[in-house]
Short mmCIF file of C-alpha atoms and ligand atoms in Angstrom, two decimals:
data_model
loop_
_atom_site.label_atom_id
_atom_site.label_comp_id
_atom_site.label_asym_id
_atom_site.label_seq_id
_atom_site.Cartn_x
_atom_site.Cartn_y
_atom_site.Cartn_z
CA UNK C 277 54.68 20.20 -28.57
CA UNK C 278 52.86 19.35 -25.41
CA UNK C 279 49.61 17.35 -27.41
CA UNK C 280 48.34 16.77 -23.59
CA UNK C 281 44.93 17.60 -23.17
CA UNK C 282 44.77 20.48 -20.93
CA UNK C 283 42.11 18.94 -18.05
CA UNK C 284 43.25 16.56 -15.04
CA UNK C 285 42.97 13.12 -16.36
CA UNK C 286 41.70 9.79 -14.14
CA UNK C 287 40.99 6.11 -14.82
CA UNK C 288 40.83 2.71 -14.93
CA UNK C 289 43.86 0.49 -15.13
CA UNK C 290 42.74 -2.83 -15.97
CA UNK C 291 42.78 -6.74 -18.19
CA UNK C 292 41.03 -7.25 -20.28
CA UNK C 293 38.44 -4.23 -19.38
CA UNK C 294 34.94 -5.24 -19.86
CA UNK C 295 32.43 -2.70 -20.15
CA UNK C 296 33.09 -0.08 -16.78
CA UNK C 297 30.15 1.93 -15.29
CA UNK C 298 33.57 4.12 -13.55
CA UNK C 299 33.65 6.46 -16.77
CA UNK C 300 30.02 7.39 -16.45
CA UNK C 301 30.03 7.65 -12.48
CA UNK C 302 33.09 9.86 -12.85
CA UNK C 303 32.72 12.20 -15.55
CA UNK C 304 29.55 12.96 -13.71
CA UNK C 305 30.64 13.62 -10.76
CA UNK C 306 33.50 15.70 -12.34
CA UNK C 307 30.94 17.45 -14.48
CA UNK C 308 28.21 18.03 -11.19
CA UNK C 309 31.24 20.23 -9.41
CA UNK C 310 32.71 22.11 -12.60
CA UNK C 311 35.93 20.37 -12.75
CA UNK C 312 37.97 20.21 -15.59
CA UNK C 313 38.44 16.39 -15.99
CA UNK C 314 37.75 13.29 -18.15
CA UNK C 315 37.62 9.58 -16.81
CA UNK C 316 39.36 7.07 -19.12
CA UNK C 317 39.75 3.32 -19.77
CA UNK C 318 43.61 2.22 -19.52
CA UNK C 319 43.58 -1.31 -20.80
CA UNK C 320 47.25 -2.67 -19.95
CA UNK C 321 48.31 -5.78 -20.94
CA UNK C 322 50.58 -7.34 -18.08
CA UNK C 323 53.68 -7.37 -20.15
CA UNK C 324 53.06 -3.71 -20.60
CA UNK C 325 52.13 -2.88 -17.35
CA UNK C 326 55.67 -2.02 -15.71
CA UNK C 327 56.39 0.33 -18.22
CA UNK C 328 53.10 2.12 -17.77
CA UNK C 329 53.17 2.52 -14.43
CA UNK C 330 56.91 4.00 -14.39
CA UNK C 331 55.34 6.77 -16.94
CA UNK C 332 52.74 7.43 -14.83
CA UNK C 333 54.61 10.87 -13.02
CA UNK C 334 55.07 11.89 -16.76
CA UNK C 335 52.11 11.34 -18.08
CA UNK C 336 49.47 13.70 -17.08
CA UNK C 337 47.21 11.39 -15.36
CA UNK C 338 46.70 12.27 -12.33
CA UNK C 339 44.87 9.13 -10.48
CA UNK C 340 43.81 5.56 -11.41
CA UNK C 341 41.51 2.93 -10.49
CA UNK C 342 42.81 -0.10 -10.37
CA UNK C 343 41.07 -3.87 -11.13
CA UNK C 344 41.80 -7.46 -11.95
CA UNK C 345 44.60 -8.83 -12.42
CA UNK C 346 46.28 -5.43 -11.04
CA UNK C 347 45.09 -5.19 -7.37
CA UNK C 348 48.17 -6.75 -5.93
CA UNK C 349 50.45 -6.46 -8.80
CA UNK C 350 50.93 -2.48 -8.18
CA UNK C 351 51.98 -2.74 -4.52
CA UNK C 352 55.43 -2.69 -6.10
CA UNK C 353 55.19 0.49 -7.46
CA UNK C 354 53.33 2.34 -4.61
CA UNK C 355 53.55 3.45 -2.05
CA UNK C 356 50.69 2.68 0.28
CA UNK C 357 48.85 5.34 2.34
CA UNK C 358 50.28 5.30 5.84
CA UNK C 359 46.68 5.75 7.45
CA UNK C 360 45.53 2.31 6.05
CA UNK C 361 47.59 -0.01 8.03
CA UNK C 362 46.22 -2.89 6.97
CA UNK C 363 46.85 -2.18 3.70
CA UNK C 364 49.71 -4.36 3.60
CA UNK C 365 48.08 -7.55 4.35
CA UNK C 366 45.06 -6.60 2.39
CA UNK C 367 47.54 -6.40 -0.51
CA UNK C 368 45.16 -4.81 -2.64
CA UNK C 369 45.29 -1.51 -4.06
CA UNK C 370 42.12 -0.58 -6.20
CA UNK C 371 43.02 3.74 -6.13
CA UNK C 372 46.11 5.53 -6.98
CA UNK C 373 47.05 8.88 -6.52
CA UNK C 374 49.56 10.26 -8.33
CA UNK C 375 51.16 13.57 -7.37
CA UNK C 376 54.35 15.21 -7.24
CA UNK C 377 56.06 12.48 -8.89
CA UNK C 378 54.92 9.98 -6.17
CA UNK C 379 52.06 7.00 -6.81
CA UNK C 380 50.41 6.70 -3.50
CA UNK C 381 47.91 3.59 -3.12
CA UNK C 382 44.60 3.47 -1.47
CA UNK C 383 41.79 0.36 -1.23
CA UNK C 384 38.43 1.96 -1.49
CA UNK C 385 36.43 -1.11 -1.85
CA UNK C 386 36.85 -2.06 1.76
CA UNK C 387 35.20 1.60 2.99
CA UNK C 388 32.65 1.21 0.19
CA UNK C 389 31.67 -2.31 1.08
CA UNK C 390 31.49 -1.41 4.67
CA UNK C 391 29.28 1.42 4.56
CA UNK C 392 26.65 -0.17 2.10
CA UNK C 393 26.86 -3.78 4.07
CA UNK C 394 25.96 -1.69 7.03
CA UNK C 395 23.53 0.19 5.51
CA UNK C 396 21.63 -2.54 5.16
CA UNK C 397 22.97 -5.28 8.26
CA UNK C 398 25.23 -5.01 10.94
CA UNK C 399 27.74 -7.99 10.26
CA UNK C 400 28.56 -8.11 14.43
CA UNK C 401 27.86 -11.61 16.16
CA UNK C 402 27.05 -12.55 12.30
CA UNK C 403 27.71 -15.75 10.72
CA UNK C 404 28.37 -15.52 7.13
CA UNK C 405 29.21 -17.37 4.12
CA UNK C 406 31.56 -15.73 1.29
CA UNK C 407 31.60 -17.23 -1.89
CA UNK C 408 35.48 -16.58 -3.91
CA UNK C 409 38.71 -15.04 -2.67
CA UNK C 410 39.68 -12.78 -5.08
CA UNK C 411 40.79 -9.44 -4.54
CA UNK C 412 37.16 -8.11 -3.46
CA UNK C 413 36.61 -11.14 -0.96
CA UNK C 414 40.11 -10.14 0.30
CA UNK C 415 37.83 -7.07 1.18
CA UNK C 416 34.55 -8.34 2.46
CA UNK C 417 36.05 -10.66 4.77
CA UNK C 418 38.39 -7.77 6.22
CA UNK C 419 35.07 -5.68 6.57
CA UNK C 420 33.39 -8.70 8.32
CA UNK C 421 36.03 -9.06 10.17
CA UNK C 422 36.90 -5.69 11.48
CA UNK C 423 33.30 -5.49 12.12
CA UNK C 424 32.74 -8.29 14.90
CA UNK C 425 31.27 -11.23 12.10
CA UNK C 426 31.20 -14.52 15.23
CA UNK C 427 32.15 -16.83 12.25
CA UNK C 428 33.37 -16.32 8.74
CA UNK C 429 33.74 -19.52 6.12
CA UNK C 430 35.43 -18.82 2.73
CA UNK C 431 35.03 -21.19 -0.71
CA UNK C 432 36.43 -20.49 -3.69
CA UNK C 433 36.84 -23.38 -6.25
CA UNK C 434 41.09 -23.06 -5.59
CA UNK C 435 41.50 -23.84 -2.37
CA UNK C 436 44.97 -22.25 -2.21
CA UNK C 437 43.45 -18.53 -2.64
CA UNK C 438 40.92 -19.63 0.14
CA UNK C 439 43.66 -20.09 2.45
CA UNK C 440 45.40 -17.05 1.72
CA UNK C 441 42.46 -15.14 2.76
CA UNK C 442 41.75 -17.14 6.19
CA UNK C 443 45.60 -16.48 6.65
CA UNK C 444 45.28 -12.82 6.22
CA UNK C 445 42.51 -12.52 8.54
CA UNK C 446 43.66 -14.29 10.94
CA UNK C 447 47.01 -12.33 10.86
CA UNK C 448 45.42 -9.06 11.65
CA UNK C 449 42.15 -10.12 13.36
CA UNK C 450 43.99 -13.59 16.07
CA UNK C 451 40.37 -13.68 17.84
CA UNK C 452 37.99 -14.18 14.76
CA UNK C 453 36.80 -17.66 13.88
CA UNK C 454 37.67 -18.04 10.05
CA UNK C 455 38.67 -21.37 8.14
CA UNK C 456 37.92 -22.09 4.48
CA UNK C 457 36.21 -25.35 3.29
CA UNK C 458 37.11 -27.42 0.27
CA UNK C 459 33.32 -28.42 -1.25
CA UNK C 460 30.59 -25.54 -1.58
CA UNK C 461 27.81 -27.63 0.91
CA UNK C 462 30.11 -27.55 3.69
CA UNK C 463 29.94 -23.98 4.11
CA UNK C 464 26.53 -24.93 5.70
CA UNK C 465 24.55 -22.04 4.42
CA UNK C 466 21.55 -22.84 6.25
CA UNK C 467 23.23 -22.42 9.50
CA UNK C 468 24.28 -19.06 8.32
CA UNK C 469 23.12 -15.20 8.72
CA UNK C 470 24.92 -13.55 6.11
CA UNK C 471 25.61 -15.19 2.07
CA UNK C 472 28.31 -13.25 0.02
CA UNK C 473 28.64 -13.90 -3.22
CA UNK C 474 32.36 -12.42 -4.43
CA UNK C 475 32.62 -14.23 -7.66
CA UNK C 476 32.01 -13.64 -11.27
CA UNK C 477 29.58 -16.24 -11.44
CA UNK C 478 26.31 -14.34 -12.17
CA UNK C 479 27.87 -11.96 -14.57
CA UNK C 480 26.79 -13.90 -17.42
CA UNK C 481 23.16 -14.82 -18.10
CA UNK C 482 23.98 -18.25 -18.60
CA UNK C 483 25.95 -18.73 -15.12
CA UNK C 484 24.95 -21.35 -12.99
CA UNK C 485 23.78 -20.50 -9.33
CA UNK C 486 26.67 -21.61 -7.22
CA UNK C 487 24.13 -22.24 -4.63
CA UNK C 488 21.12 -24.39 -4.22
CA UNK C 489 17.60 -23.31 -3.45
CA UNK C 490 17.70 -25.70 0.07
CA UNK C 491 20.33 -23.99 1.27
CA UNK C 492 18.69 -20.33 1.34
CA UNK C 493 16.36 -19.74 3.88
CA UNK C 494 14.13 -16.60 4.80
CA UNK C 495 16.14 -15.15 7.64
CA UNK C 496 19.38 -14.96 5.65
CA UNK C 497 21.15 -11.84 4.25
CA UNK C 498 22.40 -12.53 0.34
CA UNK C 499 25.02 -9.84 -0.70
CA UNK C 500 26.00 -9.89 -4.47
CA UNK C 501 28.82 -7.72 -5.31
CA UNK C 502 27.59 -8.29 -8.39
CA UNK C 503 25.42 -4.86 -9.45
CA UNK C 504 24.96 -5.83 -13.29
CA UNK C 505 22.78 -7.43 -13.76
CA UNK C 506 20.81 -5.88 -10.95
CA UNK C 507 19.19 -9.41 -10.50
CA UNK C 508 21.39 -12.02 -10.31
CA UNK C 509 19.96 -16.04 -10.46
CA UNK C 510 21.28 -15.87 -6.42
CA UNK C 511 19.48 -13.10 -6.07
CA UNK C 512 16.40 -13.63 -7.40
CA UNK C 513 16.63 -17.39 -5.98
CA UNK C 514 17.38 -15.32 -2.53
CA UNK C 515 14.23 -13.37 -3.05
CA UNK C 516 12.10 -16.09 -4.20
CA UNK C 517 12.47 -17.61 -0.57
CA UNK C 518 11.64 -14.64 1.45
CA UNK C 519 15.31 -13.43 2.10
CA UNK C 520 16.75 -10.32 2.13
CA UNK C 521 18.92 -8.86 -0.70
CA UNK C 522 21.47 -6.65 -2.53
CA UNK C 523 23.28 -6.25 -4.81
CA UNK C 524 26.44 -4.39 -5.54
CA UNK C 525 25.38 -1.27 -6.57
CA UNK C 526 25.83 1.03 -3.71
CA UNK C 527 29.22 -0.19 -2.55
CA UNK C 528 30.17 0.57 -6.23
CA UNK C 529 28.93 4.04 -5.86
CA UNK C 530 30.05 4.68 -2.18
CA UNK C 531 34.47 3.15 -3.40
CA UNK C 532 33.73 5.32 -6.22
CA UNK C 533 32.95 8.52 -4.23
CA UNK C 534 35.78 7.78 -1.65
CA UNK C 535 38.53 7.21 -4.99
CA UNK C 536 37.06 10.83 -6.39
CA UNK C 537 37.63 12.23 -2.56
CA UNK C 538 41.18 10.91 -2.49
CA UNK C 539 41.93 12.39 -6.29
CA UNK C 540 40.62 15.28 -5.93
CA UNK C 541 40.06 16.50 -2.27
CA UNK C 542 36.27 17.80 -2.51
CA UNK C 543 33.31 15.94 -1.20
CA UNK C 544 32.07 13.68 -4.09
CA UNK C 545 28.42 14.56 -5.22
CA UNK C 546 26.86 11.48 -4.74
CA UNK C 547 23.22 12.09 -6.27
CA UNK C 548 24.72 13.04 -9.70
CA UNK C 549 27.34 9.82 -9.46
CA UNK C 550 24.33 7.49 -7.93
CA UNK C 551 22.20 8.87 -11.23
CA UNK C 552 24.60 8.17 -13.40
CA UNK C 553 24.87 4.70 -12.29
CA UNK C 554 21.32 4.04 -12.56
CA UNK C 555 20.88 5.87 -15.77
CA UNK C 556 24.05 3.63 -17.32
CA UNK C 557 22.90 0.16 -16.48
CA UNK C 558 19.69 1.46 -18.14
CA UNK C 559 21.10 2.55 -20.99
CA UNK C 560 23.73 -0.70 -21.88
CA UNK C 561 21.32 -3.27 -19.33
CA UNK C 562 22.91 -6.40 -19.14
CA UNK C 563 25.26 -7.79 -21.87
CA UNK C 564 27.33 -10.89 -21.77
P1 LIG Y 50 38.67 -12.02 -8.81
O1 LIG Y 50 39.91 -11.45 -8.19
O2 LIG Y 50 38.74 -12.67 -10.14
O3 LIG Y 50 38.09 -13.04 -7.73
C1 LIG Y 50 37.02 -13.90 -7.96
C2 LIG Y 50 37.31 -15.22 -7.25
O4 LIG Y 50 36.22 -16.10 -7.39
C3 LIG Y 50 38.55 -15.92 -7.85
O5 LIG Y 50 39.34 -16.45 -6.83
C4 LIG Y 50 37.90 -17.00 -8.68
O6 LIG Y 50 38.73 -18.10 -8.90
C5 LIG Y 50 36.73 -17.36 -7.81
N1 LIG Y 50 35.73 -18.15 -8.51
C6 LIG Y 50 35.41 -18.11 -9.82
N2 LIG Y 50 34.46 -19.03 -10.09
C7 LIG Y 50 34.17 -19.64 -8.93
C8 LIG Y 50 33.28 -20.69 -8.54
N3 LIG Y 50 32.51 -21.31 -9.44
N4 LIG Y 50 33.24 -21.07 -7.26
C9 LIG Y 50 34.02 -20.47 -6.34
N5 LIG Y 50 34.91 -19.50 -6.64
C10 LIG Y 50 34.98 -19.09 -7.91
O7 LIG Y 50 37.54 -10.90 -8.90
P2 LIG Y 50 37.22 -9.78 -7.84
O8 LIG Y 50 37.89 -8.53 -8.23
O9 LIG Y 50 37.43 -10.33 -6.48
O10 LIG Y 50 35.67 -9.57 -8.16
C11 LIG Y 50 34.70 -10.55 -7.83
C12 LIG Y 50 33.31 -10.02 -8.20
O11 LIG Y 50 33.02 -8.89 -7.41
C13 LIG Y 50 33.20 -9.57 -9.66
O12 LIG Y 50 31.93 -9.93 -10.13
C14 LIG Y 50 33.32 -8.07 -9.57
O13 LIG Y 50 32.64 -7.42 -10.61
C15 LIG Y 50 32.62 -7.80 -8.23
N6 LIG Y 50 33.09 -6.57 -7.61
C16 LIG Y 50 32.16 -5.64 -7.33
C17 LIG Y 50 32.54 -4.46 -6.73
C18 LIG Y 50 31.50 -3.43 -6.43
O14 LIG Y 50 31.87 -2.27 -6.19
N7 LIG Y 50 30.25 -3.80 -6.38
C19 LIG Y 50 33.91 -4.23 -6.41
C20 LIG Y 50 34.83 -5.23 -6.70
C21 LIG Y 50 34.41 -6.40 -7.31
P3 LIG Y 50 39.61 -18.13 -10.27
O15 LIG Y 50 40.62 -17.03 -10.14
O16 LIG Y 50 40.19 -19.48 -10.28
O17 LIG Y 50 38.64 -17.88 -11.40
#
């Protein structure tokens, strides 16, 4: 017996998965258009994950989000979407669609990011400062990038990963000016017009600021993809001297609505998924 349930069935494919505001976002947005769906957590543990993702065509899920530590890992079982050509260097996948048997792969974040960065600055002739090279700097700096930033300088406390993200950059982008720096001072904030902060580090109420109060001044541009809490300390140290700031909420909401568009081909209702947001963070504020 088939003990399926009978709706379409989407997620997140993560680990460890900390508390998501995707399940709210979704089911709402599923909900606001009358479609017969439910958004799920899929914690996978890596040794697991191979297996899983083989079972996917079987399994009556019909599209994933993906997040750390999966991002790269599941460009071996994808295949990427041919209009994203820079896909492969991004080498991060954060949406799957699975249909007909066949996982295709999308990155959502760097759309999402782009939009809301230029919703509220237009990165061209910009000089900015990212903090981390993870999988969602991977993305900002492509955005940046792609988007006519004069000078981009990367930290992240391994060097290595740093690298691998000026490398990429400069692979698809030969003209931009990138480099990464080995000590957090030399990325010479005050010089800058743009701060990015794609860490963790604000996540937790007891993080330390990664950056000092001297080096934020009033003209500068602080970006936290961080959206919970709203406030980070960078942000609110941001604030405090007269700069502008945001934080991650809206590119959450915009990679969100793109992932739904891909999944299920309708236009995603973005007041119901941008309430549902606010209304969650409300409801479970800010828990270490
Ligand atoms: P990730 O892959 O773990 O990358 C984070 C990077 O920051 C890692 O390279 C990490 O190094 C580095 N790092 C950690 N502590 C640091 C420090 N003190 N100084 C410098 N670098 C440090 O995570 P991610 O997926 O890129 O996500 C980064 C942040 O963005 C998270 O807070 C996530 O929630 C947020 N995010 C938001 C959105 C959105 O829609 N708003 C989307 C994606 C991600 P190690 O690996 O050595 O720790």
């Amino acid at each position: 017996m088939d003990t399926r349930p009978a709706g379409r069935i989407y997620g997140l494919l993560g680990y460890p998965l900390k508390h998501s505001f995707s399940p709210a976002m979704h089911n709402a947005a599923f909900k606001a258009l009358g479609i017969d769906a439910t958004y799920k957590l899929f914690e996978v543990s890596p040794q697991d994950l191979k297996g899983f993702i083989e079972s996917l065509p079987q399994s009556g899920i019909n599209g994933l989000n993906v997040t750390v530590p999966y991002k790269e890992k599941v460009l071996d079982f994808v295949q990427l979407d041919s209009e994203s050509f820079y896909l492969k260097q991004l080498r991060a996948v954060n949406t799957i669609v699975i249909k007909e048997g066949s996982l295709t792969g999308f990155n959502t974040d760097v759309p999402g990011f782009q939009k809301h960065l230029k919703e509220n600055i237009n990165p061209a002739d910009k000089k900015v400062a990212i903090l981390g090279a993870g999988g969602a700097s991977r993305a900002v700096a492509y955005v940046l990038a792609n988007n006519g930033a004069k000078d981009i300088v990367l930290y992240d406390i391994e060097l290595d990963k740093a690298q691998r993200v000026v490398e990429m950059i400069k692979g698809i982008f030969p003209g931009v000016q990138v480099r990464c720096i080995k000590e957090i001072d030399e990325l010479d904030i005050i010089h800058k017009d743009i701060l990015i902060n794609a860490t963790p580090i604000g996540m937790k109420e007891a993080d330390p600021c990664l950056v000092s109060k001297e080096m934020i001044h009033y003209k500068l541009f602080v970006y936290d993809l961080i959206y919970n809490p709203p406030q980070t300390t960078l942000l609110k140290l941001a604030k405090s001297k007269g700069a502008k700031t945001s934080n991650g909420l809206g590119m959450l909401l915009y990679q969100g609505m793109l992932s739904f568009e891909h999944w299920t081909g309708k236009k995603a209702p973005m007041d119901a998924m941008r309430r549902a947001l606010e209304e969650e963070i409300e409801r479970v504020g800010h828990s270490d």
